[in-house]
Coordinates of C-alpha atoms in Angstrom, one line a residue:
X1 CA 50.4 102.2 22.5
X2 CA 49.5 99.4 20.2
X3 CA 51.9 96.5 19.6
X4 CA 53.0 96.0 16.0
X5 CA 54.0 92.4 16.7
X6 CA 51.6 90.1 14.9
X7 CA 53.1 86.6 15.4
X8 CA 51.1 86.1 18.6
X9 CA 47.6 86.1 20.0
X10 CA 46.5 86.4 23.6
X11 CA 44.3 83.7 25.0
X12 CA 42.3 84.0 28.2
X13 CA 41.2 80.5 29.4
X14 CA 38.0 80.6 31.3
X15 CA 36.4 77.7 33.3
X16 CA 33.0 78.1 34.8
X17 CA 33.1 75.0 37.1
X18 CA 36.0 76.0 39.4
X19 CA 36.0 73.8 42.4
X20 CA 37.0 76.7 44.7
X21 CA 34.8 79.4 43.1
X22 CA 32.0 78.3 40.9
X23 CA 31.1 80.7 38.1
X24 CA 34.3 82.7 38.8
X25 CA 34.8 84.2 35.3
X26 CA 31.2 85.7 35.4
X27 CA 31.4 87.0 39.0
X28 CA 30.8 90.8 38.9
X29 CA 33.3 93.1 40.6
X30 CA 31.8 96.6 40.9
X31 CA 29.3 95.5 38.2
X32 CA 31.8 94.2 35.6
X33 CA 32.3 90.4 35.2
X34 CA 35.8 89.3 36.1
X35 CA 36.6 87.9 32.6
X36 CA 35.6 91.2 31.1
X37 CA 37.9 93.1 33.4
X38 CA 40.8 90.8 32.4
X39 CA 40.0 91.4 28.8
X40 CA 40.0 95.1 29.2
X41 CA 43.4 95.1 30.8
X42 CA 44.7 93.2 27.8
X43 CA 43.3 95.5 25.2
X44 CA 45.0 98.5 26.8
X45 CA 48.1 97.0 25.2
X46 CA 47.1 95.2 22.0
X47 CA 44.1 95.5 19.5
X48 CA 41.0 93.6 20.4
X49 CA 41.4 91.3 17.4
X50 CA 44.5 89.7 19.1
X51 CA 42.6 88.7 22.3
X52 CA 40.5 85.6 22.6
X53 CA 38.6 84.0 25.5
X54 CA 38.8 80.2 25.5
X55 CA 36.0 78.3 27.2
X56 CA 33.7 75.3 26.9
X57 CA 30.9 77.0 28.8
X58 CA 27.9 78.4 27.0
X59 CA 27.3 81.0 29.6
X60 CA 30.7 82.5 29.2
X61 CA 30.4 82.3 25.4
X62 CA 27.1 84.2 25.5
X63 CA 28.7 86.8 27.8
X64 CA 31.6 87.3 25.4
X65 CA 29.3 87.7 22.3
X66 CA 27.3 90.3 24.3
X67 CA 30.5 92.1 25.2
X68 CA 31.8 91.9 21.6
X69 CA 34.8 89.8 22.8
X70 CA 36.4 87.1 20.6
X71 CA 35.7 83.7 21.9
X72 CA 36.8 80.2 21.0
X73 CA 34.8 77.2 22.1
X74 CA 37.0 74.5 23.5
X75 CA 36.1 70.9 24.5
X76 CA 34.9 70.2 28.0
X77 CA 37.7 67.7 28.8
X78 CA 40.6 70.1 29.0
X79 CA 42.8 69.1 31.9
X80 CA 44.1 72.7 32.4
X81 CA 44.0 76.2 31.0
X82 CA 47.2 75.4 29.1
X83 CA 45.4 72.4 27.4
X84 CA 42.7 74.9 26.5
X85 CA 45.3 77.3 25.0
X86 CA 46.5 74.3 22.9
X87 CA 43.0 73.8 21.5
X88 CA 43.0 77.4 20.5
X89 CA 46.3 76.8 18.7
X90 CA 44.7 74.2 16.5
X91 CA 42.1 76.8 15.3
X92 CA 44.3 79.9 15.2
X93 CA 47.8 79.4 13.8
X94 CA 50.4 81.6 15.4
X95 CA 54.0 81.2 16.5
X96 CA 53.4 82.2 20.1
X97 CA 50.4 82.1 22.4
X98 CA 50.2 84.4 25.4
X99 CA 48.1 83.1 28.2
X100 CA 46.6 85.6 30.6
X101 CA 44.6 83.8 33.3
X102 CA 40.9 84.9 33.4
X103 CA 41.0 85.4 37.2
X104 CA 43.5 88.3 36.9
X105 CA 41.1 91.3 36.8
X106 CA 43.8 93.7 37.8
X107 CA 46.5 92.4 35.6
X108 CA 49.0 95.1 35.0
X109 CA 49.1 96.1 31.3
X110 CA 52.8 97.1 31.7
X111 CA 53.5 93.5 32.5
X112 CA 51.9 92.5 29.3
X113 CA 54.1 95.0 27.4
X114 CA 57.2 93.4 29.2
X115 CA 56.1 89.9 28.2
X116 CA 55.7 91.0 24.5
X117 CA 59.1 92.6 24.6
X118 CA 60.6 89.4 26.1
X119 CA 59.1 87.2 23.4
X120 CA 60.8 89.3 20.8
X121 CA 64.1 88.5 22.4
X122 CA 63.3 84.9 23.2
X123 CA 60.8 83.6 20.7
X124 CA 61.6 80.0 21.3
X125 CA 61.4 80.0 25.1
X126 CA 58.4 79.5 27.3
X127 CA 58.3 82.6 29.5
X128 CA 56.4 82.9 32.9
X129 CA 55.8 85.7 35.2
X130 CA 56.8 86.0 38.9
X131 CA 57.0 88.7 41.5
X132 CA 58.1 89.1 45.1
X133 CA 56.1 87.9 48.1
X134 CA 55.9 90.7 50.6
X135 CA 53.7 89.1 53.4
X136 CA 54.0 86.0 55.4
X137 CA 50.3 85.3 55.0
X138 CA 50.9 85.0 51.2
X139 CA 54.1 82.9 51.8
X140 CA 52.0 80.2 53.7
X141 CA 48.9 80.5 51.6
X142 CA 48.4 77.3 49.6
X143 CA 46.2 79.2 47.0
X144 CA 49.3 81.2 46.0
X145 CA 51.8 79.3 44.0
X146 CA 55.4 80.0 45.0
X147 CA 58.3 79.7 42.5
X148 CA 62.0 79.3 42.9
X149 CA 64.2 80.9 40.2
X150 CA 67.8 79.9 39.3
X151 CA 70.6 82.4 39.1
X152 CA 70.4 82.4 35.3
X153 CA 66.7 83.2 35.4
X154 CA 64.9 79.9 34.9
X155 CA 62.2 78.2 37.0
X156 CA 63.7 75.5 39.3
X157 CA 60.4 74.5 40.9
X158 CA 57.0 75.8 41.8
X159 CA 54.8 74.7 44.7
X160 CA 51.8 75.7 46.8
X161 CA 54.0 75.1 49.8
X162 CA 56.2 77.8 51.2
X163 CA 59.4 77.5 49.2
X164 CA 62.3 78.1 49.5
X165 CA 62.0 77.1 53.2
X166 CA 64.4 76.8 56.1
X167 CA 64.9 74.8 59.3
X168 CA 63.3 77.5 61.5
X169 CA 60.2 77.8 59.3
X170 CA 60.7 81.5 59.1
X171 CA 59.2 83.8 56.4
X172 CA 62.0 84.5 54.0
X173 CA 62.4 86.3 50.7
X174 CA 60.3 84.4 48.2
X175 CA 58.5 84.8 44.8
X176 CA 55.0 84.0 43.7
X177 CA 53.8 83.1 40.3
X178 CA 52.1 85.8 38.1
X179 CA 49.6 83.9 35.9
X180 CA 51.0 85.2 32.5
X181 CA 52.8 82.9 30.1
X182 CA 54.1 82.9 26.6
X183 CA 54.1 79.5 24.8
X184 CA 55.8 78.8 21.5
X185 CA 53.4 76.5 19.5
X186 CA 55.9 73.7 19.4
X187 CA 56.0 73.6 23.2
X188 CA 52.2 73.5 23.5
X189 CA 52.1 70.5 21.2
X190 CA 54.5 68.7 23.5
X191 CA 52.5 69.6 26.5
X192 CA 49.3 68.5 25.1
X193 CA 50.6 65.0 24.1
X194 CA 50.1 64.1 27.8
X195 CA 46.5 63.0 28.1
X196 CA 46.7 63.0 31.8
X197 CA 48.5 65.2 34.3
X198 CA 52.0 64.3 35.3
X199 CA 52.8 63.3 38.8
X200 CA 54.0 66.5 40.4
X201 CA 51.5 68.5 38.3
X202 CA 48.7 66.4 39.9
X203 CA 50.2 66.6 43.4
X204 CA 50.7 70.4 43.4
X205 CA 47.8 71.2 41.0
X206 CA 50.1 73.5 39.1
X207 CA 50.0 72.9 35.4
X208 CA 53.3 74.3 34.4
X209 CA 55.1 71.6 36.4
X210 CA 54.2 69.4 33.5
X211 CA 56.8 71.2 31.4
X212 CA 59.5 70.8 34.1
X213 CA 58.7 67.1 34.5
X214 CA 59.1 66.8 30.7
X215 CA 62.5 68.4 30.9
X216 CA 61.3 71.7 29.2
X217 CA 62.7 74.8 30.9
X218 CA 60.7 77.9 31.6
X219 CA 62.3 81.3 31.5
X220 CA 61.2 83.6 34.4
X221 CA 60.3 87.2 33.9
X222 CA 60.1 89.6 36.8
X223 CA 56.7 91.4 36.8
X224 CA 55.0 93.9 39.1
X225 CA 53.2 93.0 42.3
X226 CA 50.0 94.8 41.3
X227 CA 48.1 91.8 40.0
X228 CA 45.8 89.8 42.3
X229 CA 44.9 86.2 41.3
X230 CA 41.3 85.5 42.4
X231 CA 41.2 81.9 43.6
X232 CA 38.4 82.3 46.2
X233 CA 35.7 84.8 47.1
X234 CA 38.1 86.1 49.9
X235 CA 40.4 87.3 47.1
X236 CA 37.6 89.5 45.7
X237 CA 37.9 91.7 48.9
X238 CA 41.6 92.3 48.0
X239 CA 40.6 93.3 44.5
X240 CA 38.0 95.7 45.8
X241 CA 40.5 97.2 48.2
X242 CA 43.0 97.7 45.4
X243 CA 40.4 99.4 43.2
X244 CA 39.6 101.9 46.0
X245 CA 43.2 102.9 46.3

């Protein structure tokens, strides 16, 4: 089912020079580059003309051209993927920008539908996805950002450390970030005014902490646990296992 909402575009930021996984967007999973897989998950929900890859790397640009994927060239000094989305907003004028991370090759299209439905209800809010953590190994994994949600459904904090924690250091019910966001353009402009990372953002290496440090709240949206963010090559094994099931 194609969405009829036209006030948004979907942006997939892609960085070739990842410190943990060089060339990650172009890494092939069962013969298909990761960034292409993410794109295909998005166009199961919206028309291709609403989806753009944002990158500064010529190799990724050429791949997108070859695969007939819309691509926007960004500068090579973007601090984060969100800064890259902001650069897209200067070239493509919309009210809302949906950011789906390029390292989510199994991103659940139903979650994108939920996000689009949510922005209809809350067009002026930043919305971010989360889901439950089911294994202790994920709870203690520093590559998996954990997020704490308030009772009224907003992000209190996010960290690579296991949060919330307790005195016994036991595995407790927790949530992890799903790398899908919706940004009103006005909030992107505020975000990009910072020409360097904020303190906690830099410490944790989590870009949306910049919003919290600026006093901007993030509405949390429960999503499925079917997505797998690929941070390292070890995560590719999880994706391959999921594809076999």
